[in-house]
């Protein structure tokens, strides 16, 4: 429980930092413009660590696929339907020549940027974290199953944060930037990344450098 508690504090701090320093700006820029530019795409791929799988010579096609297909599709689906369509959109994006492989992770991340209060990104570490939590493997393209399991674990995370008063203790840090639901989603995501093998010391250092080295210990009392 001590390890889980420490991970949760680190994850919460990282969620706040990433949202305030990077994610919020990326998302606002994407949502405020009707089309993405190549410059925006380069920054976006870099942040989400998707650049290697989408080389420069393929990006004109990817940009076209995002602007003409992916973005309008994401905005057209209802809240109930969108999570069910992530994999289908990834297949269609490949079919249209936007990607050379089915990139469910990329589509989920772009959908998150368009609708951050609903969609959660999927990646290898987070999937591994959920597998460790629930003892079942989730395939790289099984977004529906991931989404359902994520929401379940998010509810458990929220209950723990409320029970330990961590949610209220951290409220001054996130309330001016994020809704409570978004904060819980991003904290759950970072926690699963840690469980799935992301370098704990690296994330801990990042949080400590911003909030102070005693910040993590303070919220574990």
mmCIF file with all atom_site columns, C-alpha atoms in Angstrom:
data_model
loop_
_atom_site.group_PDB
_atom_site.id
_atom_site.type_symbol
_atom_site.label_atom_id
_atom_site.label_alt_id
_atom_site.label_comp_id
_atom_site.label_asym_id
_atom_site.label_entity_id
_atom_site.label_seq_id
_atom_site.pdbx_PDB_ins_code
_atom_site.Cartn_x
_atom_site.Cartn_y
_atom_site.Cartn_z
_atom_site.occupancy
_atom_site.B_iso_or_equiv
_atom_site.pdbx_formal_charge
_atom_site.auth_seq_id
_atom_site.auth_comp_id
_atom_site.auth_asym_id
_atom_site.auth_atom_id
_atom_site.pdbx_PDB_model_num
ATOM 1   C CA . UNK A 1 1   ? 0.000   0.000   0.000   1.00 0.00 ? 1   UNK A CA 1
ATOM 2   C CA . UNK A 1 2   ? 2.928   2.341   0.708   1.00 0.00 ? 2   UNK A CA 1
ATOM 3   C CA . UNK A 1 3   ? 4.244   1.835   -2.822  1.00 0.00 ? 3   UNK A CA 1
ATOM 4   C CA . UNK A 1 4   ? 0.795   2.355   -4.323  1.00 0.00 ? 4   UNK A CA 1
ATOM 5   C CA . UNK A 1 5   ? 0.319   5.499   -2.246  1.00 0.00 ? 5   UNK A CA 1
ATOM 6   C CA . UNK A 1 6   ? 3.658   6.880   -3.383  1.00 0.00 ? 6   UNK A CA 1
ATOM 7   C CA . UNK A 1 7   ? 2.896   6.068   -7.005  1.00 0.00 ? 7   UNK A CA 1
ATOM 8   C CA . UNK A 1 8   ? -0.461  7.791   -6.703  1.00 0.00 ? 8   UNK A CA 1
ATOM 9   C CA . UNK A 1 9   ? 1.068   11.011  -5.371  1.00 0.00 ? 9   UNK A CA 1
ATOM 10  C CA . UNK A 1 10  ? 3.726   10.997  -8.095  1.00 0.00 ? 10  UNK A CA 1
ATOM 11  C CA . UNK A 1 11  ? 1.098   10.268  -10.753 1.00 0.00 ? 11  UNK A CA 1
ATOM 12  C CA . UNK A 1 12  ? -1.144  13.095  -9.533  1.00 0.00 ? 12  UNK A CA 1
ATOM 13  C CA . UNK A 1 13  ? 1.731   15.564  -9.606  1.00 0.00 ? 13  UNK A CA 1
ATOM 14  C CA . UNK A 1 14  ? 2.779   14.460  -13.076 1.00 0.00 ? 14  UNK A CA 1
ATOM 15  C CA . UNK A 1 15  ? -0.801  14.688  -14.334 1.00 0.00 ? 15  UNK A CA 1
ATOM 16  C CA . UNK A 1 16  ? -1.049  18.285  -13.136 1.00 0.00 ? 16  UNK A CA 1
ATOM 17  C CA . UNK A 1 17  ? 2.336   19.250  -14.581 1.00 0.00 ? 17  UNK A CA 1
ATOM 18  C CA . UNK A 1 18  ? 1.813   17.673  -17.986 1.00 0.00 ? 18  UNK A CA 1
ATOM 19  C CA . UNK A 1 19  ? -1.635  19.205  -18.348 1.00 0.00 ? 19  UNK A CA 1
ATOM 20  C CA . UNK A 1 20  ? -0.603  22.723  -17.326 1.00 0.00 ? 20  UNK A CA 1
ATOM 21  C CA . UNK A 1 21  ? 2.754   22.793  -19.114 1.00 0.00 ? 21  UNK A CA 1
ATOM 22  C CA . UNK A 1 22  ? 2.012   20.893  -22.327 1.00 0.00 ? 22  UNK A CA 1
ATOM 23  C CA . UNK A 1 23  ? -1.258  19.057  -22.868 1.00 0.00 ? 23  UNK A CA 1
ATOM 24  C CA . UNK A 1 24  ? -3.595  21.981  -22.286 1.00 0.00 ? 24  UNK A CA 1
ATOM 25  C CA . UNK A 1 25  ? -1.729  24.168  -24.794 1.00 0.00 ? 25  UNK A CA 1
ATOM 26  C CA . UNK A 1 26  ? -1.562  21.443  -27.447 1.00 0.00 ? 26  UNK A CA 1
ATOM 27  C CA . UNK A 1 27  ? -5.242  20.696  -27.078 1.00 0.00 ? 27  UNK A CA 1
ATOM 28  C CA . UNK A 1 28  ? -6.362  24.318  -27.109 1.00 0.00 ? 28  UNK A CA 1
ATOM 29  C CA . UNK A 1 29  ? -4.388  24.966  -30.287 1.00 0.00 ? 29  UNK A CA 1
ATOM 30  C CA . UNK A 1 30  ? -5.804  21.902  -32.044 1.00 0.00 ? 30  UNK A CA 1
ATOM 31  C CA . UNK A 1 31  ? -9.372  22.665  -31.019 1.00 0.00 ? 31  UNK A CA 1
ATOM 32  C CA . UNK A 1 32  ? -9.198  26.354  -31.906 1.00 0.00 ? 32  UNK A CA 1
ATOM 33  C CA . UNK A 1 33  ? -8.216  25.694  -35.525 1.00 0.00 ? 33  UNK A CA 1
ATOM 34  C CA . UNK A 1 34  ? -10.273 23.844  -38.116 1.00 0.00 ? 34  UNK A CA 1
ATOM 35  C CA . UNK A 1 35  ? -7.160  22.273  -39.641 1.00 0.00 ? 35  UNK A CA 1
ATOM 36  C CA . UNK A 1 36  ? -3.846  21.016  -38.311 1.00 0.00 ? 36  UNK A CA 1
ATOM 37  C CA . UNK A 1 37  ? -0.596  22.258  -39.885 1.00 0.00 ? 37  UNK A CA 1
ATOM 38  C CA . UNK A 1 38  ? 2.577   20.266  -40.503 1.00 0.00 ? 38  UNK A CA 1
ATOM 39  C CA . UNK A 1 39  ? 4.248   22.260  -37.750 1.00 0.00 ? 39  UNK A CA 1
ATOM 40  C CA . UNK A 1 40  ? 1.476   21.382  -35.325 1.00 0.00 ? 40  UNK A CA 1
ATOM 41  C CA . UNK A 1 41  ? 1.680   17.739  -36.375 1.00 0.00 ? 41  UNK A CA 1
ATOM 42  C CA . UNK A 1 42  ? 5.428   17.608  -35.732 1.00 0.00 ? 42  UNK A CA 1
ATOM 43  C CA . UNK A 1 43  ? 4.983   18.993  -32.198 1.00 0.00 ? 43  UNK A CA 1
ATOM 44  C CA . UNK A 1 44  ? 2.026   16.726  -31.542 1.00 0.00 ? 44  UNK A CA 1
ATOM 45  C CA . UNK A 1 45  ? 3.828   13.571  -32.672 1.00 0.00 ? 45  UNK A CA 1
ATOM 46  C CA . UNK A 1 46  ? 6.851   14.569  -30.604 1.00 0.00 ? 46  UNK A CA 1
ATOM 47  C CA . UNK A 1 47  ? 4.870   15.046  -27.409 1.00 0.00 ? 47  UNK A CA 1
ATOM 48  C CA . UNK A 1 48  ? 3.085   11.714  -27.728 1.00 0.00 ? 48  UNK A CA 1
ATOM 49  C CA . UNK A 1 49  ? 6.278   9.897   -28.820 1.00 0.00 ? 49  UNK A CA 1
ATOM 50  C CA . UNK A 1 50  ? 4.712   8.904   -32.131 1.00 0.00 ? 50  UNK A CA 1
ATOM 51  C CA . UNK A 1 51  ? 7.297   10.484  -34.455 1.00 0.00 ? 51  UNK A CA 1
ATOM 52  C CA . UNK A 1 52  ? 9.322   7.339   -35.102 1.00 0.00 ? 52  UNK A CA 1
ATOM 53  C CA . UNK A 1 53  ? 6.297   5.410   -36.329 1.00 0.00 ? 53  UNK A CA 1
ATOM 54  C CA . UNK A 1 54  ? 5.260   8.302   -38.571 1.00 0.00 ? 54  UNK A CA 1
ATOM 55  C CA . UNK A 1 55  ? 8.352   9.396   -40.520 1.00 0.00 ? 55  UNK A CA 1
ATOM 56  C CA . UNK A 1 56  ? 8.645   12.739  -42.275 1.00 0.00 ? 56  UNK A CA 1
ATOM 57  C CA . UNK A 1 57  ? 8.020   11.318  -45.739 1.00 0.00 ? 57  UNK A CA 1
ATOM 58  C CA . UNK A 1 58  ? 4.618   10.012  -44.592 1.00 0.00 ? 58  UNK A CA 1
ATOM 59  C CA . UNK A 1 59  ? 3.385   13.090  -42.759 1.00 0.00 ? 59  UNK A CA 1
ATOM 60  C CA . UNK A 1 60  ? 1.691   14.866  -45.648 1.00 0.00 ? 60  UNK A CA 1
ATOM 61  C CA . UNK A 1 61  ? -0.553  11.824  -46.000 1.00 0.00 ? 61  UNK A CA 1
ATOM 62  C CA . UNK A 1 62  ? -1.098  11.630  -42.253 1.00 0.00 ? 62  UNK A CA 1
ATOM 63  C CA . UNK A 1 63  ? -1.973  15.313  -42.060 1.00 0.00 ? 63  UNK A CA 1
ATOM 64  C CA . UNK A 1 64  ? -4.490  14.908  -44.872 1.00 0.00 ? 64  UNK A CA 1
ATOM 65  C CA . UNK A 1 65  ? -6.032  11.915  -43.142 1.00 0.00 ? 65  UNK A CA 1
ATOM 66  C CA . UNK A 1 66  ? -6.301  13.770  -39.848 1.00 0.00 ? 66  UNK A CA 1
ATOM 67  C CA . UNK A 1 67  ? -7.798  16.935  -41.330 1.00 0.00 ? 67  UNK A CA 1
ATOM 68  C CA . UNK A 1 68  ? -10.171 15.354  -43.818 1.00 0.00 ? 68  UNK A CA 1
ATOM 69  C CA . UNK A 1 69  ? -11.199 12.174  -42.006 1.00 0.00 ? 69  UNK A CA 1
ATOM 70  C CA . UNK A 1 70  ? -10.083 11.721  -38.423 1.00 0.00 ? 70  UNK A CA 1
ATOM 71  C CA . UNK A 1 71  ? -10.913 15.098  -36.920 1.00 0.00 ? 71  UNK A CA 1
ATOM 72  C CA . UNK A 1 72  ? -14.463 15.410  -38.355 1.00 0.00 ? 72  UNK A CA 1
ATOM 73  C CA . UNK A 1 73  ? -15.192 11.774  -37.508 1.00 0.00 ? 73  UNK A CA 1
ATOM 74  C CA . UNK A 1 74  ? -14.155 12.201  -33.876 1.00 0.00 ? 74  UNK A CA 1
ATOM 75  C CA . UNK A 1 75  ? -16.329 15.293  -33.528 1.00 0.00 ? 75  UNK A CA 1
ATOM 76  C CA . UNK A 1 76  ? -19.340 13.624  -35.129 1.00 0.00 ? 76  UNK A CA 1
ATOM 77  C CA . UNK A 1 77  ? -19.759 10.631  -32.817 1.00 0.00 ? 77  UNK A CA 1
ATOM 78  C CA . UNK A 1 78  ? -21.818 10.683  -29.631 1.00 0.00 ? 78  UNK A CA 1
ATOM 79  C CA . UNK A 1 79  ? -20.188 10.087  -26.254 1.00 0.00 ? 79  UNK A CA 1
ATOM 80  C CA . UNK A 1 80  ? -21.494 6.527   -26.261 1.00 0.00 ? 80  UNK A CA 1
ATOM 81  C CA . UNK A 1 81  ? -20.312 5.759   -29.777 1.00 0.00 ? 81  UNK A CA 1
ATOM 82  C CA . UNK A 1 82  ? -16.868 7.351   -29.900 1.00 0.00 ? 82  UNK A CA 1
ATOM 83  C CA . UNK A 1 83  ? -15.017 4.832   -27.678 1.00 0.00 ? 83  UNK A CA 1
ATOM 84  C CA . UNK A 1 84  ? -16.417 2.032   -29.848 1.00 0.00 ? 84  UNK A CA 1
ATOM 85  C CA . UNK A 1 85  ? -15.100 3.671   -33.023 1.00 0.00 ? 85  UNK A CA 1
ATOM 86  C CA . UNK A 1 86  ? -11.425 4.220   -32.137 1.00 0.00 ? 86  UNK A CA 1
ATOM 87  C CA . UNK A 1 87  ? -10.158 0.993   -33.710 1.00 0.00 ? 87  UNK A CA 1
ATOM 88  C CA . UNK A 1 88  ? -12.402 1.365   -36.769 1.00 0.00 ? 88  UNK A CA 1
ATOM 89  C CA . UNK A 1 89  ? -11.062 4.864   -37.341 1.00 0.00 ? 89  UNK A CA 1
ATOM 90  C CA . UNK A 1 90  ? -7.493  3.585   -37.013 1.00 0.00 ? 90  UNK A CA 1
ATOM 91  C CA . UNK A 1 91  ? -8.193  0.983   -39.692 1.00 0.00 ? 91  UNK A CA 1
ATOM 92  C CA . UNK A 1 92  ? -9.789  3.574   -41.959 1.00 0.00 ? 92  UNK A CA 1
ATOM 93  C CA . UNK A 1 93  ? -6.894  5.997   -41.470 1.00 0.00 ? 93  UNK A CA 1
ATOM 94  C CA . UNK A 1 94  ? -4.533  3.287   -42.705 1.00 0.00 ? 94  UNK A CA 1
ATOM 95  C CA . UNK A 1 95  ? -6.869  2.466   -45.596 1.00 0.00 ? 95  UNK A CA 1
ATOM 96  C CA . UNK A 1 96  ? -6.809  6.122   -46.639 1.00 0.00 ? 96  UNK A CA 1
ATOM 97  C CA . UNK A 1 97  ? -2.998  6.121   -46.636 1.00 0.00 ? 97  UNK A CA 1
ATOM 98  C CA . UNK A 1 98  ? -2.584  8.291   -43.563 1.00 0.00 ? 98  UNK A CA 1
ATOM 99  C CA . UNK A 1 99  ? -0.537  5.596   -41.828 1.00 0.00 ? 99  UNK A CA 1
ATOM 100 C CA . UNK A 1 100 ? 1.285   2.512   -43.037 1.00 0.00 ? 100 UNK A CA 1
ATOM 101 C CA . UNK A 1 101 ? -0.006  0.407   -40.147 1.00 0.00 ? 101 UNK A CA 1
ATOM 102 C CA . UNK A 1 102 ? -3.073  0.401   -37.918 1.00 0.00 ? 102 UNK A CA 1
ATOM 103 C CA . UNK A 1 103 ? -2.268  2.958   -35.210 1.00 0.00 ? 103 UNK A CA 1
ATOM 104 C CA . UNK A 1 104 ? -4.954  2.681   -32.567 1.00 0.00 ? 104 UNK A CA 1
ATOM 105 C CA . UNK A 1 105 ? -2.728  4.478   -30.072 1.00 0.00 ? 105 UNK A CA 1
ATOM 106 C CA . UNK A 1 106 ? -2.353  7.499   -32.365 1.00 0.00 ? 106 UNK A CA 1
ATOM 107 C CA . UNK A 1 107 ? -6.097  7.692   -33.003 1.00 0.00 ? 107 UNK A CA 1
ATOM 108 C CA . UNK A 1 108 ? -6.893  7.432   -29.293 1.00 0.00 ? 108 UNK A CA 1
ATOM 109 C CA . UNK A 1 109 ? -4.444  10.237  -28.510 1.00 0.00 ? 109 UNK A CA 1
ATOM 110 C CA . UNK A 1 110 ? -5.882  12.501  -31.178 1.00 0.00 ? 110 UNK A CA 1
ATOM 111 C CA . UNK A 1 111 ? -9.403  11.698  -29.984 1.00 0.00 ? 111 UNK A CA 1
ATOM 112 C CA . UNK A 1 112 ? -8.296  12.575  -26.450 1.00 0.00 ? 112 UNK A CA 1
ATOM 113 C CA . UNK A 1 113 ? -7.056  15.938  -27.697 1.00 0.00 ? 113 UNK A CA 1
ATOM 114 C CA . UNK A 1 114 ? -10.368 16.627  -29.395 1.00 0.00 ? 114 UNK A CA 1
ATOM 115 C CA . UNK A 1 115 ? -12.509 15.374  -26.513 1.00 0.00 ? 115 UNK A CA 1
ATOM 116 C CA . UNK A 1 116 ? -10.350 15.183  -23.373 1.00 0.00 ? 116 UNK A CA 1
ATOM 117 C CA . UNK A 1 117 ? -13.255 14.865  -20.956 1.00 0.00 ? 117 UNK A CA 1
ATOM 118 C CA . UNK A 1 118 ? -14.341 11.616  -22.612 1.00 0.00 ? 118 UNK A CA 1
ATOM 119 C CA . UNK A 1 119 ? -11.501 9.735   -24.305 1.00 0.00 ? 119 UNK A CA 1
ATOM 120 C CA . UNK A 1 120 ? -8.351  8.382   -22.664 1.00 0.00 ? 120 UNK A CA 1
ATOM 121 C CA . UNK A 1 121 ? -5.158  7.559   -24.585 1.00 0.00 ? 121 UNK A CA 1
ATOM 122 C CA . UNK A 1 122 ? -4.041  3.951   -24.923 1.00 0.00 ? 122 UNK A CA 1
ATOM 123 C CA . UNK A 1 123 ? -0.396  2.883   -25.000 1.00 0.00 ? 123 UNK A CA 1
ATOM 124 C CA . UNK A 1 124 ? 1.746   -0.111  -24.175 1.00 0.00 ? 124 UNK A CA 1
ATOM 125 C CA . UNK A 1 125 ? 2.697   0.847   -20.613 1.00 0.00 ? 125 UNK A CA 1
ATOM 126 C CA . UNK A 1 126 ? -0.837  1.757   -19.583 1.00 0.00 ? 126 UNK A CA 1
ATOM 127 C CA . UNK A 1 127 ? -2.140  -1.500  -21.067 1.00 0.00 ? 127 UNK A CA 1
ATOM 128 C CA . UNK A 1 128 ? 0.486   -3.415  -19.139 1.00 0.00 ? 128 UNK A CA 1
ATOM 129 C CA . UNK A 1 129 ? -0.481  -1.556  -15.974 1.00 0.00 ? 129 UNK A CA 1
ATOM 130 C CA . UNK A 1 130 ? -4.127  -2.525  -16.381 1.00 0.00 ? 130 UNK A CA 1
ATOM 131 C CA . UNK A 1 131 ? -3.135  -6.117  -17.094 1.00 0.00 ? 131 UNK A CA 1
ATOM 132 C CA . UNK A 1 132 ? -1.249  -6.197  -13.796 1.00 0.00 ? 132 UNK A CA 1
ATOM 133 C CA . UNK A 1 133 ? -4.216  -4.647  -11.970 1.00 0.00 ? 133 UNK A CA 1
ATOM 134 C CA . UNK A 1 134 ? -6.833  -7.061  -13.268 1.00 0.00 ? 134 UNK A CA 1
ATOM 135 C CA . UNK A 1 135 ? -4.851  -10.063 -14.408 1.00 0.00 ? 135 UNK A CA 1
ATOM 136 C CA . UNK A 1 136 ? -6.005  -9.957  -18.014 1.00 0.00 ? 136 UNK A CA 1
ATOM 137 C CA . UNK A 1 137 ? -4.155  -8.957  -21.138 1.00 0.00 ? 137 UNK A CA 1
ATOM 138 C CA . UNK A 1 138 ? -5.619  -6.206  -23.315 1.00 0.00 ? 138 UNK A CA 1
ATOM 139 C CA . UNK A 1 139 ? -4.575  -6.222  -26.950 1.00 0.00 ? 139 UNK A CA 1
ATOM 140 C CA . UNK A 1 140 ? -2.996  -3.182  -28.561 1.00 0.00 ? 140 UNK A CA 1
ATOM 141 C CA . UNK A 1 141 ? -6.076  -2.574  -30.713 1.00 0.00 ? 141 UNK A CA 1
ATOM 142 C CA . UNK A 1 142 ? -8.815  -3.549  -28.257 1.00 0.00 ? 142 UNK A CA 1
ATOM 143 C CA . UNK A 1 143 ? -9.684  -0.019  -27.282 1.00 0.00 ? 143 UNK A CA 1
ATOM 144 C CA . UNK A 1 144 ? -13.194 -0.806  -26.080 1.00 0.00 ? 144 UNK A CA 1
ATOM 145 C CA . UNK A 1 145 ? -11.904 -3.276  -23.514 1.00 0.00 ? 145 UNK A CA 1
ATOM 146 C CA . UNK A 1 146 ? -9.166  -0.872  -22.458 1.00 0.00 ? 146 UNK A CA 1
ATOM 147 C CA . UNK A 1 147 ? -11.644 1.978   -22.072 1.00 0.00 ? 147 UNK A CA 1
ATOM 148 C CA . UNK A 1 148 ? -13.974 -0.094  -19.898 1.00 0.00 ? 148 UNK A CA 1
ATOM 149 C CA . UNK A 1 149 ? -11.146 -1.360  -17.684 1.00 0.00 ? 149 UNK A CA 1
ATOM 150 C CA . UNK A 1 150 ? -9.673  2.126   -17.420 1.00 0.00 ? 150 UNK A CA 1
ATOM 151 C CA . UNK A 1 151 ? -12.968 3.571   -16.204 1.00 0.00 ? 151 UNK A CA 1
ATOM 152 C CA . UNK A 1 152 ? -13.236 0.822   -13.606 1.00 0.00 ? 152 UNK A CA 1
ATOM 153 C CA . UNK A 1 153 ? -9.737  1.494   -12.304 1.00 0.00 ? 153 UNK A CA 1
ATOM 154 C CA . UNK A 1 154 ? -10.390 5.239   -12.415 1.00 0.00 ? 154 UNK A CA 1
ATOM 155 C CA . UNK A 1 155 ? -13.353 4.750   -10.054 1.00 0.00 ? 155 UNK A CA 1
ATOM 156 C CA . UNK A 1 156 ? -11.120 2.783   -7.691  1.00 0.00 ? 156 UNK A CA 1
ATOM 157 C CA . UNK A 1 157 ? -8.448  5.468   -7.890  1.00 0.00 ? 157 UNK A CA 1
ATOM 158 C CA . UNK A 1 158 ? -10.994 8.195   -7.184  1.00 0.00 ? 158 UNK A CA 1
ATOM 159 C CA . UNK A 1 159 ? -12.291 6.316   -4.146  1.00 0.00 ? 159 UNK A CA 1
ATOM 160 C CA . UNK A 1 160 ? -8.775  5.941   -2.768  1.00 0.00 ? 160 UNK A CA 1
ATOM 161 C CA . UNK A 1 161 ? -7.938  9.603   -3.345  1.00 0.00 ? 161 UNK A CA 1
ATOM 162 C CA . UNK A 1 162 ? -11.156 10.698  -1.690  1.00 0.00 ? 162 UNK A CA 1
ATOM 163 C CA . UNK A 1 163 ? -10.677 8.327   1.240   1.00 0.00 ? 163 UNK A CA 1
ATOM 164 C CA . UNK A 1 164 ? -7.151  9.588   1.887   1.00 0.00 ? 164 UNK A CA 1
ATOM 165 C CA . UNK A 1 165 ? -8.141  13.263  1.346   1.00 0.00 ? 165 UNK A CA 1
ATOM 166 C CA . UNK A 1 166 ? -5.543  13.448  -1.424  1.00 0.00 ? 166 UNK A CA 1
ATOM 167 C CA . UNK A 1 167 ? -8.149  14.735  -3.872  1.00 0.00 ? 167 UNK A CA 1
ATOM 168 C CA . UNK A 1 168 ? -9.011  17.703  -1.668  1.00 0.00 ? 168 UNK A CA 1
ATOM 169 C CA . UNK A 1 169 ? -5.405  18.283  -0.618  1.00 0.00 ? 169 UNK A CA 1
ATOM 170 C CA . UNK A 1 170 ? -4.322  18.638  -4.232  1.00 0.00 ? 170 UNK A CA 1
ATOM 171 C CA . UNK A 1 171 ? -7.327  20.678  -5.333  1.00 0.00 ? 171 UNK A CA 1
ATOM 172 C CA . UNK A 1 172 ? -5.487  24.028  -5.133  1.00 0.00 ? 172 UNK A CA 1
ATOM 173 C CA . UNK A 1 173 ? -3.027  22.717  -7.719  1.00 0.00 ? 173 UNK A CA 1
ATOM 174 C CA . UNK A 1 174 ? -5.517  21.538  -10.349 1.00 0.00 ? 174 UNK A CA 1
ATOM 175 C CA . UNK A 1 175 ? -8.846  23.304  -9.816  1.00 0.00 ? 175 UNK A CA 1
ATOM 176 C CA . UNK A 1 176 ? -7.994  26.361  -11.949 1.00 0.00 ? 176 UNK A CA 1
ATOM 177 C CA . UNK A 1 177 ? -6.888  24.235  -14.902 1.00 0.00 ? 177 UNK A CA 1
ATOM 178 C CA . UNK A 1 178 ? -8.819  20.963  -14.953 1.00 0.00 ? 178 UNK A CA 1
ATOM 179 C CA . UNK A 1 179 ? -12.171 19.545  -14.026 1.00 0.00 ? 179 UNK A CA 1
ATOM 180 C CA . UNK A 1 180 ? -12.160 16.979  -11.237 1.00 0.00 ? 180 UNK A CA 1
ATOM 181 C CA . UNK A 1 181 ? -13.047 14.230  -13.686 1.00 0.00 ? 181 UNK A CA 1
ATOM 182 C CA . UNK A 1 182 ? -10.205 15.153  -16.044 1.00 0.00 ? 182 UNK A CA 1
ATOM 183 C CA . UNK A 1 183 ? -7.755  15.330  -13.150 1.00 0.00 ? 183 UNK A CA 1
ATOM 184 C CA . UNK A 1 184 ? -8.757  11.838  -12.060 1.00 0.00 ? 184 UNK A CA 1
ATOM 185 C CA . UNK A 1 185 ? -8.439  10.527  -15.618 1.00 0.00 ? 185 UNK A CA 1
ATOM 186 C CA . UNK A 1 186 ? -4.974  11.960  -16.131 1.00 0.00 ? 186 UNK A CA 1
ATOM 187 C CA . UNK A 1 187 ? -3.832  10.769  -12.685 1.00 0.00 ? 187 UNK A CA 1
ATOM 188 C CA . UNK A 1 188 ? -5.109  7.274   -13.433 1.00 0.00 ? 188 UNK A CA 1
ATOM 189 C CA . UNK A 1 189 ? -3.260  7.338   -16.761 1.00 0.00 ? 189 UNK A CA 1
ATOM 190 C CA . UNK A 1 190 ? 0.053   8.333   -15.154 1.00 0.00 ? 190 UNK A CA 1
ATOM 191 C CA . UNK A 1 191 ? -0.410  5.753   -12.393 1.00 0.00 ? 191 UNK A CA 1
ATOM 192 C CA . UNK A 1 192 ? -0.932  2.991   -14.949 1.00 0.00 ? 192 UNK A CA 1
ATOM 193 C CA . UNK A 1 193 ? 2.178   4.137   -16.789 1.00 0.00 ? 193 UNK A CA 1
ATOM 194 C CA . UNK A 1 194 ? 4.186   3.698   -13.585 1.00 0.00 ? 194 UNK A CA 1
ATOM 195 C CA . UNK A 1 195 ? 2.662   0.287   -12.958 1.00 0.00 ? 195 UNK A CA 1
ATOM 196 C CA . UNK A 1 196 ? 3.426   -0.640  -16.550 1.00 0.00 ? 196 UNK A CA 1
ATOM 197 C CA . UNK A 1 197 ? 7.122   0.107   -16.283 1.00 0.00 ? 197 UNK A CA 1
ATOM 198 C CA . UNK A 1 198 ? 7.646   3.850   -16.756 1.00 0.00 ? 198 UNK A CA 1
ATOM 199 C CA . UNK A 1 199 ? 10.725  5.025   -14.851 1.00 0.00 ? 199 UNK A CA 1
ATOM 200 C CA . UNK A 1 200 ? 9.505   5.928   -11.373 1.00 0.00 ? 200 UNK A CA 1
ATOM 201 C CA . UNK A 1 201 ? 12.593  7.938   -10.443 1.00 0.00 ? 201 UNK A CA 1
ATOM 202 C CA . UNK A 1 202 ? 12.310  10.032  -13.599 1.00 0.00 ? 202 UNK A CA 1
ATOM 203 C CA . UNK A 1 203 ? 8.684   10.941  -12.943 1.00 0.00 ? 203 UNK A CA 1
ATOM 204 C CA . UNK A 1 204 ? 9.379   11.482  -9.249  1.00 0.00 ? 204 UNK A CA 1
ATOM 205 C CA . UNK A 1 205 ? 12.245  13.849  -10.087 1.00 0.00 ? 205 UNK A CA 1
ATOM 206 C CA . UNK A 1 206 ? 10.080  15.796  -12.502 1.00 0.00 ? 206 UNK A CA 1
ATOM 207 C CA . UNK A 1 207 ? 7.407   16.262  -9.855  1.00 0.00 ? 207 UNK A CA 1
ATOM 208 C CA . UNK A 1 208 ? 9.961   17.059  -7.153  1.00 0.00 ? 208 UNK A CA 1
ATOM 209 C CA . UNK A 1 209 ? 11.746  19.631  -9.313  1.00 0.00 ? 209 UNK A CA 1
ATOM 210 C CA . UNK A 1 210 ? 8.498   21.530  -9.750  1.00 0.00 ? 210 UNK A CA 1
ATOM 211 C CA . UNK A 1 211 ? 6.710   21.143  -6.420  1.00 0.00 ? 211 UNK A CA 1
ATOM 212 C CA . UNK A 1 212 ? 9.717   20.670  -4.131  1.00 0.00 ? 212 UNK A CA 1
ATOM 213 C CA . UNK A 1 213 ? 11.507  17.543  -2.991  1.00 0.00 ? 213 UNK A CA 1
ATOM 214 C CA . UNK A 1 214 ? 9.340   17.198  0.131   1.00 0.00 ? 214 UNK A CA 1
ATOM 215 C CA . UNK A 1 215 ? 6.067   17.415  -1.819  1.00 0.00 ? 215 UNK A CA 1
ATOM 216 C CA . UNK A 1 216 ? 5.623   13.682  -2.297  1.00 0.00 ? 216 UNK A CA 1
ATOM 217 C CA . UNK A 1 217 ? 6.365   12.857  1.324   1.00 0.00 ? 217 UNK A CA 1
ATOM 218 C CA . UNK A 1 218 ? 4.044   15.610  2.529   1.00 0.00 ? 218 UNK A CA 1
ATOM 219 C CA . UNK A 1 219 ? 1.063   14.052  0.772   1.00 0.00 ? 219 UNK A CA 1
ATOM 220 C CA . UNK A 1 220 ? 1.863   10.577  2.008   1.00 0.00 ? 220 UNK A CA 1
ATOM 221 C CA . UNK A 1 221 ? 1.423   11.503  5.629   1.00 0.00 ? 221 UNK A CA 1
#
